[in-house]
């Protein structure tokens, strides 16, 4: 079973960007610096390349008969990748969306 990760909107909040992450019908939110948010399309592609690279062991793999056959993940997988694999520092976190945030950019998978 695989999930689809879609970055559907970017919202600006007090010096940070709030990224809306859609996983099928669910929505989750990530807070990150504006520099990270501006590159979200490129970062999404890098993340998916990493996620589906069978040579890389990560906790998001699903196994059948001891073999990797798919991935299962949520928005926290993207946060993990940003913080530990891409930037090697804490630059993103999961957040609860605040009322009044405005959509600045739409990105679809």
Short mmCIF file of C-alpha atoms in Angstrom, two decimals:
data_model
loop_
_atom_site.label_atom_id
_atom_site.label_comp_id
_atom_site.label_asym_id
_atom_site.label_seq_id
_atom_site.Cartn_x
_atom_site.Cartn_y
_atom_site.Cartn_z
CA UNK A 1 0.00 0.00 0.00
CA UNK A 2 1.37 3.44 -0.85
CA UNK A 3 0.24 6.91 0.15
CA UNK A 4 0.17 10.04 -1.95
CA UNK A 5 1.76 13.11 -0.45
CA UNK A 6 0.48 16.39 -1.82
CA UNK A 7 1.56 19.86 -0.84
CA UNK A 8 -1.54 21.86 -1.61
CA UNK A 9 -1.04 25.26 -0.06
CA UNK A 10 1.53 27.46 1.57
CA UNK A 11 0.52 29.94 4.27
CA UNK A 12 2.73 32.70 5.73
CA UNK A 13 2.65 32.95 9.54
CA UNK A 14 4.92 35.31 11.56
CA UNK A 15 8.20 34.78 9.71
CA UNK A 16 7.58 31.11 8.99
CA UNK A 17 5.60 29.37 6.31
CA UNK A 18 2.86 26.94 7.15
CA UNK A 19 2.72 24.19 4.54
CA UNK A 20 -0.55 22.30 4.16
CA UNK A 21 0.23 18.65 3.50
CA UNK A 22 -2.57 16.56 2.03
CA UNK A 23 -2.41 12.80 2.30
CA UNK A 24 -5.40 11.52 0.34
CA UNK A 25 -8.26 13.20 2.23
CA UNK A 26 -6.32 14.13 5.38
CA UNK A 27 -4.64 17.48 5.96
CA UNK A 28 -1.63 18.11 8.19
CA UNK A 29 0.45 21.24 8.64
CA UNK A 30 4.18 21.87 8.81
CA UNK A 31 5.91 25.06 9.93
CA UNK A 32 9.23 25.85 8.25
CA UNK A 33 11.45 28.83 7.36
CA UNK A 34 10.46 30.81 4.27
CA UNK A 35 13.59 29.59 2.43
CA UNK A 36 12.46 25.99 2.84
CA UNK A 37 8.90 26.81 1.81
CA UNK A 38 10.01 28.62 -1.34
CA UNK A 39 11.70 25.40 -2.51
CA UNK A 40 8.83 23.09 -1.58
CA UNK A 41 8.33 21.62 -5.08
CA UNK A 42 12.00 20.65 -5.37
CA UNK A 43 12.08 19.37 -1.78
CA UNK A 44 8.96 17.28 -2.36
CA UNK A 45 10.64 15.55 -5.30
CA UNK A 46 13.85 14.95 -3.32
CA UNK A 47 11.80 13.55 -0.43
CA UNK A 48 9.91 11.14 -2.68
CA UNK A 49 13.15 9.99 -4.33
CA UNK A 50 14.56 9.26 -0.86
CA UNK A 51 11.35 7.64 0.37
CA UNK A 52 11.05 5.18 -2.53
CA UNK A 53 14.77 4.35 -2.84
CA UNK A 54 14.84 0.68 -1.84
CA UNK A 55 18.55 0.94 -1.01
CA UNK A 56 17.67 3.24 1.91
CA UNK A 57 16.37 1.76 5.15
CA UNK A 58 13.86 4.01 6.90
CA UNK A 59 10.87 3.33 9.17
CA UNK A 60 8.27 4.05 6.47
CA UNK A 61 8.74 0.82 4.50
CA UNK A 62 6.05 -1.84 4.40
CA UNK A 63 7.28 -5.42 4.13
CA UNK A 64 5.76 -8.55 2.64
CA UNK A 65 7.59 -11.84 3.19
CA UNK A 66 10.64 -9.88 4.36
CA UNK A 67 10.80 -7.76 1.18
CA UNK A 68 10.13 -4.03 0.85
CA UNK A 69 7.02 -3.57 -1.24
CA UNK A 70 5.64 -0.12 -0.46
CA UNK A 71 5.69 2.80 1.93
CA UNK A 72 3.28 4.16 4.53
CA UNK A 73 3.82 7.67 5.83
CA UNK A 74 2.26 10.88 7.13
CA UNK A 75 3.44 14.49 7.19
CA UNK A 76 5.87 13.68 9.99
CA UNK A 77 7.90 11.61 7.50
CA UNK A 78 8.54 14.75 5.45
CA UNK A 79 9.47 16.66 8.63
CA UNK A 80 11.87 13.85 9.61
CA UNK A 81 13.48 13.95 6.16
CA UNK A 82 13.83 17.77 6.19
CA UNK A 83 15.36 17.83 9.67
CA UNK A 84 17.58 14.73 9.58
CA UNK A 85 18.42 14.03 5.96
CA UNK A 86 18.18 17.26 3.97
CA UNK A 87 19.20 20.06 6.35
CA UNK A 88 20.72 18.06 9.26
CA UNK A 89 19.16 20.45 11.76
CA UNK A 90 15.69 21.20 13.07
CA UNK A 91 14.07 23.42 10.47
CA UNK A 92 10.51 22.08 10.32
CA UNK A 93 7.87 20.87 12.74
CA UNK A 94 4.29 19.67 12.72
CA UNK A 95 1.83 22.39 13.80
CA UNK A 96 -1.86 22.95 14.39
CA UNK A 97 -3.23 25.54 11.97
CA UNK A 98 -4.35 28.85 13.46
CA UNK A 99 -7.52 30.64 12.26
CA UNK A 100 -7.03 33.44 9.77
CA UNK A 101 -4.08 32.00 7.85
CA UNK A 102 -4.23 32.90 4.16
CA UNK A 103 -3.36 30.59 1.26
CA UNK A 104 -0.36 32.00 -0.63
CA UNK A 105 0.48 29.21 -3.09
CA UNK A 106 -1.11 25.98 -4.29
CA UNK A 107 0.90 22.87 -5.12
CA UNK A 108 -0.67 19.60 -6.22
CA UNK A 109 0.62 16.06 -6.57
#
